[in-house]
Short mmCIF file of C-alpha atoms in Angstrom, two decimals:
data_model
loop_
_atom_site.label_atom_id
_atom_site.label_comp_id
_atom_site.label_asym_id
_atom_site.label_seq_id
_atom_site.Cartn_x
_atom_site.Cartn_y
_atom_site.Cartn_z
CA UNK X 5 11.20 91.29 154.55
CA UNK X 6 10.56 93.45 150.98
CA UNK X 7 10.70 92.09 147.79
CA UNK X 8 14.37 93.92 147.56
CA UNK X 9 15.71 93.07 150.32
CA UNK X 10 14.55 89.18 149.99
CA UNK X 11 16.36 89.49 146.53
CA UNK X 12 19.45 90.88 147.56
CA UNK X 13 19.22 88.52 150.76
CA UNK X 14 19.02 85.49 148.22
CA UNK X 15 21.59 86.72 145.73
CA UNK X 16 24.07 87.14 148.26
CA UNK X 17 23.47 83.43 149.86
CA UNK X 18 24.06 82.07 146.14
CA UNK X 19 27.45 84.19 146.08
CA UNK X 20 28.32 82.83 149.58
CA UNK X 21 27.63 79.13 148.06
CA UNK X 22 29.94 80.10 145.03
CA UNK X 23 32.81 80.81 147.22
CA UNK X 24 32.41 78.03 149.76
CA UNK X 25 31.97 75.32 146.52
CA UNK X 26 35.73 77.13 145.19
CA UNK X 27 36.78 77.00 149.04
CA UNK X 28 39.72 74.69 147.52
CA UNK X 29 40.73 76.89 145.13
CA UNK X 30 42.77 79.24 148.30
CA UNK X 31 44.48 76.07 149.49
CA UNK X 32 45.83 75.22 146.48
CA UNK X 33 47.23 78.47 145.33
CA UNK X 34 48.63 78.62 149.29
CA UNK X 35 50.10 75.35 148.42
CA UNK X 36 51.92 76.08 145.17
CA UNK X 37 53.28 79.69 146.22
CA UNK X 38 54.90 76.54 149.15
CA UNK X 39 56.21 74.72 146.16
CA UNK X 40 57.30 77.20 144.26
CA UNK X 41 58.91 78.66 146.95
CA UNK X 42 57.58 82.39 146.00
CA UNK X 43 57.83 83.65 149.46
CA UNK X 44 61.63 82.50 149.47
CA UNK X 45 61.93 84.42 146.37
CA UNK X 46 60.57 87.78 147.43
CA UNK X 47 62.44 87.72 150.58
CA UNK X 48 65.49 86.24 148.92
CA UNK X 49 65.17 90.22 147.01
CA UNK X 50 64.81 91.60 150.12
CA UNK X 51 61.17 91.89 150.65
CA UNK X 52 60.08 92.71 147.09
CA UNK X 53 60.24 91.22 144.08
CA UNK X 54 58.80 91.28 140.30
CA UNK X 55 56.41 88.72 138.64
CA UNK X 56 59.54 88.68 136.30
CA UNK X 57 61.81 87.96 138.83
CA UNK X 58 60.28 85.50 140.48
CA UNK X 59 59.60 83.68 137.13
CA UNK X 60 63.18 83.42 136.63
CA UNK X 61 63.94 81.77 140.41
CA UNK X 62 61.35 79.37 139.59
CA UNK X 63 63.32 78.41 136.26
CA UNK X 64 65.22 75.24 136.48
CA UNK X 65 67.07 75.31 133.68
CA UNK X 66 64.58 72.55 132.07
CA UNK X 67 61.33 74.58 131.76
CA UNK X 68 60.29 77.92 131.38
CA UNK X 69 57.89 79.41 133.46
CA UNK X 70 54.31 80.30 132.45
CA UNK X 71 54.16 83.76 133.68
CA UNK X 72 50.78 84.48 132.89
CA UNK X 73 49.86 81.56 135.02
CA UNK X 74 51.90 82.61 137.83
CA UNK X 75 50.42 85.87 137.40
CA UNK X 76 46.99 84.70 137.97
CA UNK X 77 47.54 82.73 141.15
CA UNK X 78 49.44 85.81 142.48
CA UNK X 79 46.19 88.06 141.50
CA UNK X 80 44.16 85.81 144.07
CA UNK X 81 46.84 85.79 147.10
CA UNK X 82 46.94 89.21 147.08
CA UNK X 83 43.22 89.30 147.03
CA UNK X 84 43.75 87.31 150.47
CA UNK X 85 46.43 89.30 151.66
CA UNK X 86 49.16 86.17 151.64
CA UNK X 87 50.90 88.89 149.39
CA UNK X 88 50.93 92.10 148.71
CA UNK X 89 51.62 94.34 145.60
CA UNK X 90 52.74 97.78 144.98
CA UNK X 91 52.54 99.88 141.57
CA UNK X 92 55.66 101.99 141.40
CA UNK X 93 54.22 105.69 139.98
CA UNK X 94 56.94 105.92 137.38
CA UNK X 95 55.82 102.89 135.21
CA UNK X 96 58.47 100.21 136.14
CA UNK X 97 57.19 97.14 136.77
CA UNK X 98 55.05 95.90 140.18
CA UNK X 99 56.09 94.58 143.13
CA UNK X 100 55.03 91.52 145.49
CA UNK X 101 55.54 91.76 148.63
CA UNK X 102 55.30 89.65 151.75
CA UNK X 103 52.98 89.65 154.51
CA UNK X 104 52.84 88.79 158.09
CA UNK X 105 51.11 85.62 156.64
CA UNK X 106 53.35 84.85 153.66
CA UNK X 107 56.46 84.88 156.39
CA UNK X 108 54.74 81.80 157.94
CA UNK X 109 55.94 80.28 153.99
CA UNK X 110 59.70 80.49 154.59
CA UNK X 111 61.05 77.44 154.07
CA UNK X 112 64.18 78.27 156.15
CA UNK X 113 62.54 80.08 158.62
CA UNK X 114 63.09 79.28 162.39
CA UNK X 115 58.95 79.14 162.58
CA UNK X 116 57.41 78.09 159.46
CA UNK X 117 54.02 76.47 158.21
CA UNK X 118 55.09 75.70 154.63
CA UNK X 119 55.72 72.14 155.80
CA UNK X 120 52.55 71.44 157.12
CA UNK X 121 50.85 73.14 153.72
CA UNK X 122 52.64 70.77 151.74
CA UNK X 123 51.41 67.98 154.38
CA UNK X 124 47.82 68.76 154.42
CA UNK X 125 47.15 69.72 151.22
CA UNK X 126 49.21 66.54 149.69
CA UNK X 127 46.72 64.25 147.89
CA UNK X 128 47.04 61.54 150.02
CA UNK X 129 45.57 64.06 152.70
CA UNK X 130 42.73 65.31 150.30
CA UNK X 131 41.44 62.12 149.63
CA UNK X 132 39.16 61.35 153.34
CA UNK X 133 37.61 64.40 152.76
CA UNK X 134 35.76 63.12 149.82
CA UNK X 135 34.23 60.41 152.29
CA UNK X 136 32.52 62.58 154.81
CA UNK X 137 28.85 61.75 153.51
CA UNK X 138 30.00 57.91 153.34
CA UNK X 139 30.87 58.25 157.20
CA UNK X 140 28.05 59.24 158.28
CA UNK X 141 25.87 57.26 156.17
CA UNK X 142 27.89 53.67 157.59
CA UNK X 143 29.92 55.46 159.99
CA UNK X 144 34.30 54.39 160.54
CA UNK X 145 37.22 56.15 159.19
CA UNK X 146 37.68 58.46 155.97
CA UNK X 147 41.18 57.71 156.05
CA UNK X 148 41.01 54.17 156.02
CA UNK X 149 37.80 54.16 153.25
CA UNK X 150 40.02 56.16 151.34
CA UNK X 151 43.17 53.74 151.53
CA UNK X 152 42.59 50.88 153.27
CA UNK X 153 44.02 51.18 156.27
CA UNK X 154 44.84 53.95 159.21
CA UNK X 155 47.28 57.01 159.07
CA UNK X 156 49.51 55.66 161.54
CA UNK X 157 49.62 52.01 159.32
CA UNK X 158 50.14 54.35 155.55
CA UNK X 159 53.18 56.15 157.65
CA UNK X 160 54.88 52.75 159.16
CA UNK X 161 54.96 51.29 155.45
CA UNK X 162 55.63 54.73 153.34
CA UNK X 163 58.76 56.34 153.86
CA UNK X 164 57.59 59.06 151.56
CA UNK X 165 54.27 59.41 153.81
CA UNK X 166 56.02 58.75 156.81
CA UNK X 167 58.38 62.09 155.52
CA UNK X 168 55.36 64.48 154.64
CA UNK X 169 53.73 63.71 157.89
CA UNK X 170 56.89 63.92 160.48
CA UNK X 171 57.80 67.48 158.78
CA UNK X 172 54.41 68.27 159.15
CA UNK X 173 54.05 67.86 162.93
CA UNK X 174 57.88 68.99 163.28
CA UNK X 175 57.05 72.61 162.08
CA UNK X 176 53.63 73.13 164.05
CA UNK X 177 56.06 71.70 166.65
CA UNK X 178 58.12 74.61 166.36
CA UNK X 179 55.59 77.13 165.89
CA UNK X 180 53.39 76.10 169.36
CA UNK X 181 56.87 75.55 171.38
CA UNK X 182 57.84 78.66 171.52
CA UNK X 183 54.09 79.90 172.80
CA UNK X 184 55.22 76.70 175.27
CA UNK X 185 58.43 78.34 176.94
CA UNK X 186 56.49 81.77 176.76
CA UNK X 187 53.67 80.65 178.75
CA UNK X 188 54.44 77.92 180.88
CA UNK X 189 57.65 79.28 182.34
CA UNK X 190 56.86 78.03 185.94
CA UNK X 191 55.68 74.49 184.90
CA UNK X 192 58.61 72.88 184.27
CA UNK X 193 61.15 74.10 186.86
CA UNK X 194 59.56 71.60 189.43
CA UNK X 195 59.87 68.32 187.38
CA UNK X 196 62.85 66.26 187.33
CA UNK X 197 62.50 64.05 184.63
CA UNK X 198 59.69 64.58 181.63
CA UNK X 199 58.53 61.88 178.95
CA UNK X 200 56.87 63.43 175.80
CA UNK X 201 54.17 60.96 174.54
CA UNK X 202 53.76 60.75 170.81
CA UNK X 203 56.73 63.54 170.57
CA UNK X 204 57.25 62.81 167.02
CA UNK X 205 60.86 63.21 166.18
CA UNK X 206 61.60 65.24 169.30
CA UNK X 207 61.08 68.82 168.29
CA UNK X 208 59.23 69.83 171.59
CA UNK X 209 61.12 67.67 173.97
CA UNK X 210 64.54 69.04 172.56
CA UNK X 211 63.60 72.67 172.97
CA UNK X 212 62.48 72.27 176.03
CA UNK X 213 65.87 70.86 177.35
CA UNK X 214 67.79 74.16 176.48
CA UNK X 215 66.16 75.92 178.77
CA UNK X 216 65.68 73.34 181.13
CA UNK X 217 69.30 71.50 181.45
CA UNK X 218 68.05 69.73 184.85
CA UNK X 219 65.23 67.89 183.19
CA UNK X 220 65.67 63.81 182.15
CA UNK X 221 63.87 64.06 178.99
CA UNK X 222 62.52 61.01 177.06
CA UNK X 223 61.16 61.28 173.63
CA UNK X 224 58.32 58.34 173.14
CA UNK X 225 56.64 57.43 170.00
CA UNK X 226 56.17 54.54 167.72
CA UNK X 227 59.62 52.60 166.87
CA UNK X 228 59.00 54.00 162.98
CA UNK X 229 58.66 56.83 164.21
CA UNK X 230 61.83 57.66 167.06
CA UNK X 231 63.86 55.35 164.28
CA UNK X 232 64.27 58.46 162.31
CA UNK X 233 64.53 61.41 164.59
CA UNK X 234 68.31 63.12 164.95
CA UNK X 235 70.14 62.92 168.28
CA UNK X 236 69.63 65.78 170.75
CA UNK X 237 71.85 66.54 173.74
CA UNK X 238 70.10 65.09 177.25
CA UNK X 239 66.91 63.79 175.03
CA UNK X 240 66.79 59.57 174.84
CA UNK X 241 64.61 58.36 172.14
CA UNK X 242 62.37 55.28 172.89
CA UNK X 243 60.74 53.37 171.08
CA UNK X 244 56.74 51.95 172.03
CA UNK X 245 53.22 51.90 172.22
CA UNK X 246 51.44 54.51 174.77
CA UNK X 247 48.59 51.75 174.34
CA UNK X 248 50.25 49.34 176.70
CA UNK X 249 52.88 50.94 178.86
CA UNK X 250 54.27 55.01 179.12
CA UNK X 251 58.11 55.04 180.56
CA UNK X 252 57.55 55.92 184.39
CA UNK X 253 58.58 59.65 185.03
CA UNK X 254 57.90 62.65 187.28
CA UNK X 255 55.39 64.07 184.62
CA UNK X 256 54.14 63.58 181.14
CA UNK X 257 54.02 66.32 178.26
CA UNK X 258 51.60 65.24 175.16
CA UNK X 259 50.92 68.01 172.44
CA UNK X 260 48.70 67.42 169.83
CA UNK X 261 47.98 63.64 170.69
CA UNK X 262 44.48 62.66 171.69
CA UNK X 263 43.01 64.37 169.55
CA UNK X 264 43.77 61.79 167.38
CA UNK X 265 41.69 59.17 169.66
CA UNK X 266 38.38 58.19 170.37
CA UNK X 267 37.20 59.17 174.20
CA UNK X 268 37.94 55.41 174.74
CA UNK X 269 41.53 55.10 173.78
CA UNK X 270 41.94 58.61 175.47
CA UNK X 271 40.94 56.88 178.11
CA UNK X 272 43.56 53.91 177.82
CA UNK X 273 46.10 56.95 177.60
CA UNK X 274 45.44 58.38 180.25
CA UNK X 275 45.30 55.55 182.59
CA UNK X 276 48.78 54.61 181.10
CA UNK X 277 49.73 58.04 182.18
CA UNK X 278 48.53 57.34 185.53
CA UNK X 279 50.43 54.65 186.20
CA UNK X 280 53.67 56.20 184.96
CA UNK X 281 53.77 59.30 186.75
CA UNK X 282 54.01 59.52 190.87
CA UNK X 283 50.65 59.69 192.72
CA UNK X 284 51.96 62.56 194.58
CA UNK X 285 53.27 65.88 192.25
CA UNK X 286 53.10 63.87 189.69
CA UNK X 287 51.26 65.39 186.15
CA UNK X 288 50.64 65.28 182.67
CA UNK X 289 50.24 68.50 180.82
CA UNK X 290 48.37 68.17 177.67
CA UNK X 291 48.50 70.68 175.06
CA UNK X 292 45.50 70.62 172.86
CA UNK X 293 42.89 73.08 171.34
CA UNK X 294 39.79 73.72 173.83
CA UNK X 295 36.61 74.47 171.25
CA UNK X 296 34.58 77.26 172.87
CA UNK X 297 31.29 76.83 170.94
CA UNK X 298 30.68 80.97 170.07
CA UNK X 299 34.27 81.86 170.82
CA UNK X 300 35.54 84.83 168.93
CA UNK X 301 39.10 84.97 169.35
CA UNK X 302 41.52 84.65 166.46
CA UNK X 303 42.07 80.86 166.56
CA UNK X 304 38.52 79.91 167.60
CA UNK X 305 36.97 79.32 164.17
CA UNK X 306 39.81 77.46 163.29
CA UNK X 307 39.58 75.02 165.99
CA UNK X 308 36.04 73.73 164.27
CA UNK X 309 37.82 73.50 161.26
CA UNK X 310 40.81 70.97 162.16
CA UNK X 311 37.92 69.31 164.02
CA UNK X 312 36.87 68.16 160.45
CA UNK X 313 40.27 67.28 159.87
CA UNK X 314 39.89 64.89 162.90
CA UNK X 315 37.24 63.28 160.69
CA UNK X 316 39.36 62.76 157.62
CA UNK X 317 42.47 61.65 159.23
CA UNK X 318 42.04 59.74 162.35
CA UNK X 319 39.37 58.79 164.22
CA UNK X 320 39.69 61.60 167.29
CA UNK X 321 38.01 64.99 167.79
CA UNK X 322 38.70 68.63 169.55
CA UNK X 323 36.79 68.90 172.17
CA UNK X 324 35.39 71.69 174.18
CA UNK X 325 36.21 71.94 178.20
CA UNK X 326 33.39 69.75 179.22
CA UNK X 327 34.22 67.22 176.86
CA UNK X 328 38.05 67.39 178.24
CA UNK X 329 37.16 67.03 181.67
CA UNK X 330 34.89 63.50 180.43
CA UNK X 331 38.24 61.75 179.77
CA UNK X 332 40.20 63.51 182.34
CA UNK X 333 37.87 62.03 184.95
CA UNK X 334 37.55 58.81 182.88
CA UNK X 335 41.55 58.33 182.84
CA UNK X 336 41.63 59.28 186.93
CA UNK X 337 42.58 62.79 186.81
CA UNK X 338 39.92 64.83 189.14
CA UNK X 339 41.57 67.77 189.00
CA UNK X 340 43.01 69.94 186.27
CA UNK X 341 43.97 73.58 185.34
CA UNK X 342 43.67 75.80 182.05
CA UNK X 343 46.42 77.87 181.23
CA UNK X 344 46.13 79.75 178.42
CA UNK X 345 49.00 80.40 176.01
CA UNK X 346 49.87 82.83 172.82
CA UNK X 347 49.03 79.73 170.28
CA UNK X 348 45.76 78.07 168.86
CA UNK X 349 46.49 75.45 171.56
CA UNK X 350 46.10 75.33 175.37
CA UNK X 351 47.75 73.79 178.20
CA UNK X 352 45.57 71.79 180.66
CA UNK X 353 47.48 70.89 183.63
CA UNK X 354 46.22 67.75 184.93
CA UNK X 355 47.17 65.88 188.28
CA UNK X 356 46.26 62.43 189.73
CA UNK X 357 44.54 63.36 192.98
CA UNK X 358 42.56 66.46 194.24
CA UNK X 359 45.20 69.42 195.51
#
């Protein structure tokens, strides 16, 4: 390599390091356009709106707005395209504008993500990430280094916590149930009655009862947890540990739950699963990320990404297929499917004995 190219080679892995050490700085912008509600705003105007008239939404009667400031975070979210902004040619003043990705902010949207930007980026989320080095120096949990004791422990005892995290999951809930009904029309005509493991506050399990009126549908998480989810038509809420014992049912439905877990406890699951469903057309369908190591579609990169996340909040992974069909086997399921589905997640189909 020539002395130029060497130079510009180095220059531009210093400017790379710049903007991976200020990383932060997007996430925190994203989250206070969330708080601020800016993308309510705009669309509140009817898609556009002026730094001035956003200002005065944000006013509360008790402050005024530093518009200079606001002006400044807007600058950088239109440099990543959450917004956009147009100069009118006859000197009136700019407009914002939203985006495919600032719709994802709407707080009263039917799909929205603002929830879980408040959730992640919330400083009781931040702090495990300062601990990475510290895990795998001594190895155990970031979460628990960083407040003495598990996520699932912080949410039993903080109703606050317990609030951030439930309206969190309840949104991505939303968002990757719809990409459910799309792609798995066929999967659920079969099953008679269906028992969502870890279903939060029953976002997945009530959707999928509208469509599917036939379907005995239990919603199972921790008693905290089913103690404050609302009442849905056909859906029972019940209380429990999937450690010792899973409701017996035709079939099982578990989004976004061992990933949270060790291969061990998905182990202990899955055998709980095992003995809850029927050994003949019985199944669970899991609905989790699948890594593909030098994938390229539009969710792949982002699948490495909340594997990190894995790191600072619980003590689970994503995994790649290999890794899935470890604790399949492990948990007694020999035989499994992929089906893929318009969402960052996938849906492996897994069944009890060979078919």
């Amino acid at each position: 390599m020539e002395r130029t190219e060497l130079d510009e080679a180095r220059l531009q892995g210093q400017a790379e390091i710049w903007r991976y050490m200020f990383s932060f700085a997007d996430s925190m912008a994203l989250k206070s356009a969330v708080e601020l509600r800016i993308a309510d705003i705009i669309y509140s105007y009817g898609g556009a709106a002026t730094l001035s008239q956003i200002a005065s939404c944000i006013n509360d009667g008790l402050t005024s707005p530093d518009i200079t400031t606001l002006a400044r975070i807007m600058r950088l979210l239109v440099r990543r395209k959450i917004f956009t902004i147009h100069h009118p040619s006859d000197g009136r003043d700019s407009l914002y504008n939203l985006t495919h990705s600032s719709r994802w902010l709407l707080h009263d949207s039917e799909q929205s993500l603002a929830p879980m930007v408040l959730m992640e980026n919330h400083p009781w989320q931040m702090a495990p990430w300062h601990y990475f080095s510290q895990c795998v120096k001594e190895g155990g949990d970031a979460f628990k280094k960083a407040h003495g004791c598990e996520i699932w422990d912080l949410a039993s005892r903080n109703p606050d916590f317990n609030k951030l995290f439930n309206d969190g999951l309840a949104c991505t809930s939303k968002v990757v149930t719809s990409a459910i009904l799309s792609g798995y029309k066929q999967g659920f005509n079969s099953i008679g009655s269906l028992v969502d493991v870890g279903g939060g506050t029953g976002g997945l399990i009530s959707e999928i009862i509208k469509v599917y009126p036939h379907i005995k549908c239990v919603n199972f998480d921790l008693p905290h947890v089913v103690s404050t989810a609302p009442a849905y038509n056909g859906v029972s809420h019940i209380g429990g540990d999937m450690f010792l014992a899973i409701p017996n049912t035709d079939a099982i439905i578990m989004k976004w739950i061992l990933h949270d877990w060790d291969d061990e406890d998905c182990i202990k699951i899955l055998k709980n699963c095992k003995k809850a469903i029927p050994k003949e057309n019985g199944k669970v369908i899991i609905i989790e990320i699948i890594l593909k190591e030098d994938g390229s579609g539009v969710f792949d990169e982002i699948g490495f990404i909340l594997d990190l996340a894995m790191i600072a909040h619980t003590n689970g992974k994503e995994r790649t297929e290999v890794e899935w069909k470890k604790i399949l086997e492990g948990g007694g399921f020999f035989h499994y499917k992929i089906i893929n589905i318009p969402s960052l997640l996938s849906i492996i189909e897994a069944y009890p004995d060979d078919k």
